Every structure is written in structure tokens, then in C-alpha cells.
Coordinates of C-alpha atoms in Angstrom, one line a residue:
X1 CA 40.6 -39.3 -63.9
X2 CA 42.0 -42.6 -62.5
X3 CA 43.8 -43.8 -65.7
X4 CA 46.8 -45.7 -64.4
X5 CA 49.1 -47.4 -67.0
X6 CA 50.2 -51.0 -66.8
X7 CA 53.4 -50.2 -68.8
X8 CA 55.0 -47.2 -70.3
X9 CA 57.1 -46.3 -73.4
X10 CA 58.6 -43.0 -74.6
X11 CA 60.5 -41.8 -77.6
X12 CA 63.9 -40.1 -77.0
X13 CA 63.1 -37.2 -74.6
X14 CA 59.7 -38.8 -74.0
X15 CA 61.4 -41.7 -72.2
X16 CA 62.2 -39.3 -69.3
X17 CA 58.4 -38.8 -68.9
X18 CA 57.8 -42.6 -69.1
X19 CA 60.6 -43.1 -66.5
X20 CA 59.1 -40.4 -64.2
X21 CA 55.7 -42.1 -64.4
X22 CA 57.3 -45.5 -63.7
X23 CA 58.9 -44.1 -60.5
X24 CA 62.6 -43.9 -61.7
X25 CA 63.0 -40.3 -60.5
X26 CA 60.9 -37.5 -59.2
X27 CA 59.2 -35.0 -61.4
X28 CA 61.6 -32.3 -60.1
X29 CA 64.7 -34.4 -60.9
X30 CA 63.3 -35.3 -64.3
X31 CA 62.8 -31.6 -65.1
X32 CA 66.3 -30.8 -64.0
X33 CA 67.8 -33.6 -66.2
X34 CA 65.7 -32.4 -69.2
X35 CA 66.8 -28.8 -68.7
X36 CA 70.4 -29.7 -68.4
X37 CA 70.2 -32.1 -71.4
X38 CA 68.7 -29.4 -73.6
X39 CA 71.3 -26.8 -72.3
X40 CA 74.2 -29.0 -73.2
X41 CA 72.8 -29.9 -76.6
X42 CA 72.3 -26.2 -77.5
X43 CA 75.9 -25.5 -76.6
X44 CA 77.1 -27.7 -79.4
X45 CA 78.0 -26.4 -82.9
X46 CA 75.1 -26.4 -85.3
X47 CA 76.8 -28.5 -87.9
X48 CA 74.4 -31.4 -87.7
X49 CA 71.5 -32.6 -89.7
X50 CA 68.8 -35.3 -89.4
X51 CA 66.5 -37.0 -92.0
X52 CA 63.8 -39.7 -92.1
X53 CA 64.6 -42.5 -94.6
X54 CA 61.6 -44.6 -95.7
X55 CA 63.5 -47.8 -96.3
X56 CA 64.4 -50.9 -94.2
X57 CA 67.4 -50.9 -91.7
X58 CA 69.6 -53.0 -93.9
X59 CA 69.3 -50.6 -96.9
X60 CA 70.0 -47.6 -94.7
X61 CA 73.0 -49.3 -93.0
X62 CA 74.5 -50.1 -96.3
X63 CA 74.0 -46.5 -97.5
X64 CA 75.6 -44.9 -94.5
X65 CA 78.4 -47.4 -93.9
X66 CA 81.1 -45.4 -95.9
X67 CA 80.6 -42.4 -93.6
X68 CA 81.6 -44.1 -90.4
X69 CA 80.8 -42.0 -87.2
X70 CA 79.8 -39.0 -89.3
X71 CA 76.3 -40.6 -90.0
X72 CA 74.5 -42.7 -87.5
X73 CA 71.0 -44.3 -87.2
X74 CA 69.3 -42.1 -84.6
X75 CA 65.9 -43.9 -84.4
X76 CA 64.2 -47.0 -85.8
X77 CA 60.5 -45.9 -85.8
X78 CA 59.2 -48.7 -88.0
X79 CA 60.2 -51.3 -90.5
X80 CA 60.6 -48.7 -93.2
X81 CA 61.0 -45.5 -91.1
X82 CA 64.6 -45.0 -90.1
X83 CA 66.0 -41.7 -88.9
X84 CA 69.7 -40.9 -89.6
X85 CA 71.7 -38.2 -87.9
X86 CA 75.2 -36.7 -88.2
X87 CA 77.5 -34.2 -89.9
X88 CA 75.5 -32.1 -92.3
X89 CA 77.8 -32.7 -95.3
X90 CA 77.9 -36.4 -94.9
X91 CA 74.1 -36.6 -94.4
X92 CA 73.5 -34.6 -97.6
X93 CA 75.7 -36.9 -99.6
X94 CA 73.9 -40.0 -98.1
X95 CA 70.5 -38.5 -98.9
X96 CA 71.5 -37.9 -102.5
X97 CA 72.6 -41.5 -102.8
X98 CA 69.4 -42.8 -101.3
X99 CA 67.2 -40.6 -103.5
X100 CA 69.1 -41.9 -106.6
X101 CA 67.8 -45.3 -105.6
X102 CA 64.2 -43.9 -105.6
X103 CA 64.0 -44.0 -101.8
X104 CA 61.8 -41.4 -100.2
X105 CA 63.7 -39.0 -97.8
X106 CA 62.3 -36.3 -95.5
X107 CA 64.7 -33.8 -94.0
X108 CA 63.8 -33.0 -90.4
X109 CA 63.7 -29.5 -89.0
X110 CA 66.0 -29.8 -86.0
X111 CA 68.7 -27.6 -84.4
X112 CA 71.3 -30.4 -83.9
X113 CA 72.1 -34.0 -84.8
X114 CA 70.6 -35.8 -81.9
X115 CA 71.5 -39.4 -81.0
X116 CA 74.7 -39.2 -83.1
X117 CA 78.4 -39.0 -82.5
X118 CA 78.1 -35.2 -82.4
X119 CA 76.6 -35.6 -78.9
X120 CA 79.9 -37.2 -77.6
X121 CA 81.4 -33.9 -76.3
X122 CA 78.7 -33.4 -73.8
X123 CA 78.4 -37.0 -72.4
X124 CA 80.8 -36.4 -69.5
X125 CA 79.1 -33.2 -68.4
X126 CA 75.7 -34.8 -68.6
X127 CA 76.9 -37.8 -66.5
X128 CA 78.0 -35.3 -63.8
X129 CA 74.5 -34.0 -63.7
X130 CA 73.1 -37.5 -63.6
X131 CA 75.3 -38.3 -60.6
X132 CA 73.3 -35.7 -58.5
X133 CA 70.0 -37.7 -59.0
X134 CA 68.9 -40.7 -57.0
X135 CA 67.4 -43.4 -59.3
X136 CA 64.7 -45.7 -57.8
X137 CA 63.8 -49.1 -59.1
X138 CA 61.1 -49.3 -61.8
X139 CA 57.5 -49.6 -60.4
X140 CA 56.1 -50.4 -63.9
X141 CA 57.3 -52.3 -66.9
X142 CA 59.1 -49.9 -69.3
X143 CA 59.9 -50.6 -73.0
X144 CA 63.5 -49.3 -73.3
X145 CA 64.6 -47.0 -76.1
X146 CA 68.1 -48.5 -75.8
X147 CA 67.3 -52.2 -76.3
X148 CA 63.7 -52.3 -77.5
X149 CA 63.0 -54.8 -74.7
X150 CA 60.7 -54.5 -71.7
X151 CA 62.5 -53.7 -68.5
X152 CA 60.6 -55.2 -65.5
X153 CA 59.7 -53.6 -62.1
X154 CA 62.7 -53.7 -59.8
X155 CA 65.3 -52.8 -62.4
X156 CA 67.2 -49.6 -62.1
X157 CA 67.9 -47.1 -64.9
X158 CA 71.1 -45.6 -63.6
X159 CA 73.3 -42.8 -64.8
X160 CA 75.1 -45.1 -67.3
X161 CA 71.7 -45.9 -68.9
X162 CA 70.8 -42.2 -69.4
X163 CA 74.3 -41.3 -70.7
X164 CA 74.0 -44.0 -73.4
X165 CA 70.4 -43.0 -74.0
X166 CA 71.6 -39.5 -75.1
X167 CA 73.9 -41.0 -77.7
X168 CA 72.4 -44.2 -78.9
X169 CA 69.6 -44.8 -81.5
X170 CA 66.0 -45.0 -80.3
X171 CA 64.6 -48.5 -80.7
X172 CA 60.9 -47.4 -80.7
X173 CA 59.6 -50.0 -83.2
X174 CA 61.1 -52.9 -81.2
X175 CA 59.6 -51.5 -78.0
X176 CA 56.1 -51.3 -79.4
X177 CA 56.4 -54.8 -80.8
X178 CA 57.7 -56.1 -77.5
X179 CA 54.7 -54.6 -75.7
X180 CA 52.2 -56.1 -78.2
X181 CA 53.9 -59.5 -77.8
X182 CA 53.1 -59.3 -74.1
X183 CA 49.4 -58.7 -74.8
X184 CA 49.3 -54.9 -74.5
X185 CA 46.6 -53.7 -77.0
X186 CA 45.5 -50.3 -75.6
X187 CA 47.8 -47.4 -76.1
X188 CA 47.3 -43.8 -74.9
X189 CA 49.6 -41.1 -76.2
X190 CA 50.3 -38.2 -73.8
X191 CA 51.3 -35.3 -76.0
X192 CA 50.1 -32.3 -78.0
X193 CA 49.5 -34.4 -81.2
X194 CA 49.3 -38.1 -81.9
X195 CA 52.7 -38.4 -83.5
X196 CA 53.7 -41.6 -81.8
X197 CA 50.3 -43.2 -82.5
X198 CA 50.9 -42.8 -86.2
X199 CA 54.3 -44.4 -85.9
X200 CA 53.0 -47.2 -83.6
X201 CA 50.3 -48.1 -86.1
X202 CA 53.0 -48.8 -88.7
X203 CA 54.8 -51.1 -86.3
X204 CA 51.8 -53.4 -85.6
X205 CA 49.6 -55.0 -88.3
X206 CA 46.9 -56.2 -85.8
X207 CA 43.5 -54.6 -86.1
X208 CA 42.8 -55.4 -82.4
X209 CA 45.0 -52.6 -81.1
X210 CA 43.3 -49.4 -79.8
X211 CA 45.2 -46.1 -80.2
X212 CA 43.9 -43.1 -78.2
X213 CA 45.2 -39.5 -78.3
X214 CA 45.1 -37.1 -75.4
X215 CA 45.3 -33.9 -77.6
X216 CA 45.2 -33.0 -81.3
X217 CA 46.3 -29.9 -83.0
X218 CA 43.6 -27.5 -84.1
X219 CA 40.9 -29.6 -82.4
X220 CA 39.1 -28.9 -79.1
X221 CA 41.1 -30.2 -76.2
X222 CA 38.1 -31.3 -74.1
X223 CA 36.5 -33.1 -77.1
X224 CA 39.6 -35.2 -77.7
X225 CA 40.1 -36.0 -74.0
X226 CA 36.4 -36.9 -73.5
X227 CA 36.3 -39.1 -76.6
X228 CA 39.4 -41.0 -75.4
X229 CA 38.0 -41.3 -71.9
X230 CA 34.8 -42.7 -73.3
X231 CA 36.7 -45.3 -75.3
X232 CA 38.6 -46.3 -72.2
X233 CA 35.3 -46.7 -70.3
X234 CA 33.9 -48.9 -73.1
X235 CA 37.1 -51.0 -73.0
X236 CA 36.4 -51.7 -69.3
X237 CA 38.9 -49.3 -67.7
X238 CA 37.8 -48.0 -64.3
X239 CA 37.2 -44.2 -64.3
X240 CA 37.6 -42.2 -61.2
X241 CA 34.5 -40.0 -61.7
X242 CA 35.1 -38.1 -58.4
X243 CA 38.5 -37.1 -59.8
X244 CA 37.0 -36.2 -63.1
X245 CA 34.8 -33.7 -61.4
X246 CA 37.2 -32.5 -58.7
X247 CA 38.0 -29.2 -60.4
X248 CA 34.4 -28.2 -60.7
X249 CA 32.1 -26.8 -58.0
X250 CA 29.1 -29.0 -57.5
X251 CA 26.1 -28.3 -55.3
X252 CA 23.1 -30.3 -54.3
X253 CA 19.8 -28.7 -55.3
X254 CA 17.0 -29.8 -52.9
X255 CA 13.5 -30.6 -54.3
X256 CA 10.6 -28.4 -53.2
X257 CA 9.3 -29.2 -49.7
X258 CA 5.7 -28.5 -50.7
X259 CA 3.6 -31.3 -52.4
X260 CA 3.2 -31.3 -56.2
X261 CA -0.1 -29.8 -57.4
X262 CA -2.7 -32.5 -57.8
X263 CA -4.2 -31.3 -61.1
X264 CA -5.5 -33.4 -63.9
X265 CA -4.8 -32.7 -67.5
X266 CA -6.9 -35.4 -69.2
X267 CA -9.3 -34.5 -72.0
X268 CA -12.7 -34.8 -70.6
X269 CA -15.2 -35.8 -73.3
X270 CA -18.3 -36.2 -71.1
X271 CA -21.3 -36.1 -73.4
X272 CA -19.2 -35.6 -76.5
X273 CA -18.0 -39.2 -76.2
X274 CA -21.5 -40.4 -77.2
X275 CA -21.6 -37.9 -80.0
X276 CA -18.3 -39.1 -81.3
X277 CA -19.6 -42.7 -81.5
X278 CA -22.8 -41.5 -83.2
X279 CA -21.0 -39.3 -85.7
X280 CA -18.6 -41.9 -86.9
X281 CA -20.8 -44.8 -87.2
X282 CA -20.1 -46.3 -90.6
X283 CA -17.1 -44.0 -91.2
X284 CA -13.9 -45.8 -92.3
X285 CA -11.8 -43.5 -90.1
X286 CA -12.4 -40.5 -87.8
X287 CA -10.3 -38.2 -90.0
X288 CA -11.2 -39.7 -93.4
X289 CA -14.9 -40.0 -92.9
X290 CA -16.8 -42.0 -95.5
X291 CA -15.5 -43.3 -98.8
X292 CA -17.2 -42.2 -102.1
X293 CA -18.0 -44.6 -104.9
X294 CA -16.1 -42.8 -107.6
X295 CA -13.4 -43.3 -110.3
X296 CA -10.8 -42.0 -107.9
X297 CA -10.3 -43.0 -104.3
X298 CA -12.1 -40.2 -102.4
X299 CA -13.0 -39.8 -98.7
X300 CA -15.0 -37.0 -97.2
X301 CA -15.2 -36.0 -93.5
X302 CA -16.5 -33.1 -91.4
X303 CA -13.7 -31.9 -89.1
X304 CA -14.1 -29.6 -86.2
X305 CA -12.6 -29.4 -82.7
X306 CA -15.9 -30.1 -81.0
X307 CA -16.1 -33.5 -82.5
X308 CA -12.4 -34.2 -82.3
X309 CA -11.0 -32.2 -79.4
X310 CA -7.5 -33.6 -79.8
X311 CA -7.2 -31.6 -83.0
X312 CA -7.1 -28.4 -81.0
X313 CA -3.7 -29.3 -79.6
X314 CA -1.7 -27.4 -82.3
X315 CA -2.3 -23.7 -82.5
X316 CA -0.5 -21.1 -84.5
X317 CA -0.9 -17.5 -83.2
X318 CA -4.1 -18.5 -81.4
X319 CA -5.6 -20.3 -84.5
X320 CA -6.2 -24.0 -84.4
X321 CA -4.4 -25.7 -87.3
X322 CA -4.6 -29.3 -88.5
X323 CA -1.3 -30.9 -87.3
X324 CA 1.2 -32.6 -89.6
X325 CA 0.7 -35.8 -87.8
X326 CA -3.0 -35.7 -88.8
X327 CA -2.0 -35.6 -92.5
X328 CA 0.3 -38.5 -91.9
X329 CA -2.5 -40.5 -90.3
X330 CA -4.9 -39.6 -93.1
X331 CA -2.5 -40.7 -95.8
X332 CA -1.6 -44.0 -94.0
X333 CA -5.3 -44.8 -93.4
X334 CA -6.4 -43.9 -96.9
X335 CA -3.7 -46.1 -98.6
X336 CA -4.4 -49.0 -96.3
X337 CA -8.2 -48.7 -96.8
X338 CA -8.4 -48.0 -100.5
X339 CA -5.3 -49.8 -101.9
X340 CA -4.6 -52.5 -99.4
X341 CA -0.8 -52.0 -99.6
X342 CA 1.5 -53.5 -97.0
X343 CA 4.4 -51.2 -97.8
X344 CA 5.1 -48.0 -99.6
X345 CA 7.6 -45.2 -99.6
X346 CA 7.2 -41.4 -99.4
X347 CA 8.9 -39.7 -102.4
X348 CA 8.1 -36.0 -101.9
X349 CA 5.7 -33.8 -100.0
X350 CA 4.5 -30.2 -100.4
X351 CA 2.5 -28.4 -97.6
X352 CA 0.7 -25.7 -99.6
X353 CA -1.7 -24.0 -97.1
X354 CA -2.7 -24.5 -93.5
X355 CA -6.0 -26.0 -92.7
X356 CA -7.7 -24.0 -89.9
X357 CA -10.4 -25.6 -87.7
X358 CA -12.9 -24.3 -85.1
X359 CA -15.4 -25.8 -82.6
X360 CA -18.3 -23.9 -84.0
X361 CA -18.1 -24.7 -87.7
X362 CA -17.3 -28.1 -89.3
X363 CA -14.9 -28.1 -92.2
X364 CA -15.7 -30.3 -95.1
X365 CA -12.5 -32.1 -96.0
X366 CA -11.8 -34.5 -98.9
X367 CA -8.9 -36.9 -99.1
X368 CA -8.1 -38.0 -102.7
X369 CA -5.8 -40.8 -103.8
X370 CA -4.7 -41.0 -107.4
X371 CA -2.6 -44.1 -108.3
X372 CA -1.1 -44.4 -111.7
X373 CA 0.3 -47.3 -113.8
X374 CA 3.9 -46.6 -112.8
X375 CA 3.2 -47.4 -109.2
X376 CA 3.2 -43.9 -107.9
X377 CA 0.3 -42.6 -105.7
X378 CA -0.6 -39.0 -105.3
X379 CA -2.2 -38.1 -102.0
X380 CA -4.1 -34.8 -101.7
X381 CA -6.2 -33.1 -99.0
X382 CA -8.8 -30.4 -99.9
X383 CA -11.1 -28.4 -97.8
X384 CA -14.3 -26.7 -99.0
X385 CA -14.4 -22.9 -98.6
X386 CA -18.0 -21.8 -98.6
X387 CA -19.1 -18.8 -100.8
X388 CA -18.9 -15.3 -99.4
X389 CA -19.8 -11.9 -100.8
X390 CA -16.3 -11.6 -102.3
X391 CA -15.6 -15.2 -103.4
X392 CA -17.5 -18.2 -104.7
X393 CA -17.5 -21.7 -103.2
X394 CA -14.2 -23.5 -104.0
X395 CA -11.9 -26.4 -103.0
X396 CA -8.5 -25.4 -101.5
X397 CA -5.6 -27.8 -101.8
X398 CA -3.6 -28.1 -98.5
X399 CA -1.1 -30.9 -99.1
X400 CA 0.2 -32.8 -102.1
X401 CA 2.3 -35.9 -101.6
X402 CA 3.7 -38.6 -103.8
X403 CA 4.2 -42.2 -102.7
X404 CA 5.8 -45.2 -104.4
X405 CA 4.7 -48.8 -103.9
X406 CA 7.2 -51.3 -102.8
X407 CA 7.5 -54.7 -104.4
X408 CA 7.9 -58.0 -102.5
X409 CA 11.7 -57.9 -102.9
X410 CA 11.9 -54.4 -101.4
X411 CA 12.5 -52.5 -104.6
X412 CA 10.7 -49.2 -105.2
X413 CA 8.8 -49.1 -108.4
X414 CA 8.4 -45.5 -109.6
X415 CA 9.9 -44.4 -112.9
X416 CA 11.8 -41.4 -111.6
X417 CA 13.5 -40.1 -108.5
X418 CA 11.8 -37.5 -106.3
X419 CA 12.4 -33.8 -107.0
X420 CA 13.2 -33.0 -103.3

């Protein structure tokens, strides 16, 4: 995808990956070293133990001092995140002492005591394997686990470096701080879960640092990758979009060679346009019609698709039905016309029955506004159903809404919250 690092840092085994990216050795040699390293470690007796101590280095050093080489500091992952490693019995005694001081301790689930004196028996054998590898100068700055300092391009991490790396403590916190001091503020973790990101965040207090994962456990791989890629793009990183798409077959789809159909879809009113003007002369609004002089705010109109062809746009199973947008327009026009309100808020709405329309028969429709003293306004739309052999003439309620007026300071004035 074209994401090229400006510097690299790893943690313990992860420094082999960082060194491979920085050009120290080839991928094949890196894999050989990792396999041999693991083989030699697994050949050691399983009498070791490791634990994370959530205290500062000075406190941990004081606690483990009586145990000499039996207990070592394996990693400094943060100001108060220190990993100790060594002989199981000595580690257990040191843990009990630390817990007695109310210091939090987390025993790590590991097979051996890495980065401790228990690694000494395999150092010579590992150095022999290292002698078979050709080490090239760094091509990128690398924050060293051994020193916590940034090694610059041109420096060589030889067999002596990797032998000491197997035994010495990991200075991860110092490495992160050294990178931040040089202005690095965008970190991407390459791994199955953002473990190092969580540790890195504890090493730096600045909020201007961006931490991006490549994968997360129990989350979609592509979603995490694409989210992080998007963040990189926002930060100004150049993305190789051709590389991003290289694993997917793309094909060009030609446009049709024949011309597009020249067909018009405008509503043609013709003579109806004059009829519209004539019909709504004096009406306050085409959908509201005229306003009655009454105790309530009542508007009455005659609606049909012959007079208002655009109402025929919405059809349900072949039947023309008054659209929801028409109700919204009627409510807005009625409130503005009758109450002269600049702002109001919809509290609740109930659509009770569809309002069917036709071109042949006009539907008598009344819009009713009922404001009360609390500031609430009830908006209702009725249609007149003419008498038939089975039923008398009656008014049918189609929509019932409640609005609240809004005061000059933006507060809504109704006495109670909406039901839905």
C-alpha cells in the first residue's frame, strides 16, 4: 500500500522484524535466526518465571537486589511497568515481598525466563548461528532495545549485538521516548493485536501522538486495516492506490455506443396551469386552501390530482396517496400563516389513516391547528367522506401531531416530554 516507515522499533523478538525492515539482514536470514533462537530457548530447563511489576525501576531494583543473578529486569515497558525474569523460586519470593508493599504484580504465562541469566547456557551456540549471517548497515533509524537510543543509518548490528540482545533487558520505554524526542508522532503497530500501542501510550503523555493498529483480536481484519489506512491518508501519508488494488481483478466497462434516449419527463400542465391559477386565487396555500373565521385555526381545501398533478407521484398498490412531505408542508404553512411563529419543535406524530386522491373527484380536506396555554400546538388533517348507502357523511382523521413553540433563548416550552 506504499506505507514506508521513517524509523522502526521492536520489542524483544519484534526487533528482528524491525531490523529486517531496516535492511540489517534478509527475510530468510531473519527467519533462520528466529527459528534457531526459539529452538535453543526451548532446549533449556523449564525452571524460570516472569512477572510484570507495576512500580518504578528503583523500587523493583531494590526488591530484587538480594537475589543477584537469579532475578533480572527483563524489560522496562514504562515508568511503572517493569518485567522481571529468573529462577522460579526467587521470583516467587520477590513477588511476595512486592505484594506486601501493596504493589500490583501480574505473573506472565511464559515457558522460560527470557532476558535473564537462565539464557546464558545458549549464548555461545546462538553466536555460532549468528556467525553464518551477513549483517548489512542500517538503512533506517532503529530504536535499540539494548540501549533505548536511536541507531542511525550506516551503523551495523553485528553478532555481538544480537547475542547481548538475547540476554539483556528490553529498553522499550526509552526507545519510544527517544523517537518522540526526535519528532516522531505517528506509530503503526504491525502485529495481531495492539499490545505495544497500549504500552507506548503509557510512555508518552503528549496527546499529539497517533497510534494505529494493523490488526485487532476478534475484529474484522479489513476494517482495522482500512481504518488505519484512512487515518494515514488524513495525516498526509502518500498511499500507493495501485498497490492497494493489485490483488484484485479490475476491468474497464465501456459506456453504450448508442446515444441516450432523448425523452422528456417534465410534468406538462398545458391548460391546467390556467386552471390552477384560477382555482387558488385568494387561497393562502395550494394545499391548505382558504382559512375559516372560527374559534380554532381551520383551513379547508379541495385536493385532487387533476388540480395538483404532483400529488400523484406517490402511489401505493396503484392507489394515489397523499405523501408524507405534503403533510409536512401543510403543517409548516399552517403554523406560519395562523400563528406567525419563527421556530417550533415537533414532539410527536401519529399517521392514522392514508388519504387517497383521484383525478376525477376532489377530496374536501380540513387542516386544524389547536394551540393551548402551555405552548403546545396540535396539528390535525381531516378529509370528508361523503355519505353512502352503508355509511353517513363523516370526517376522517389522517394525521395527529404535537408541536412545541420555542422561546427566544432556544428553550422548548411544553409542560411534558413527548410519548414517542
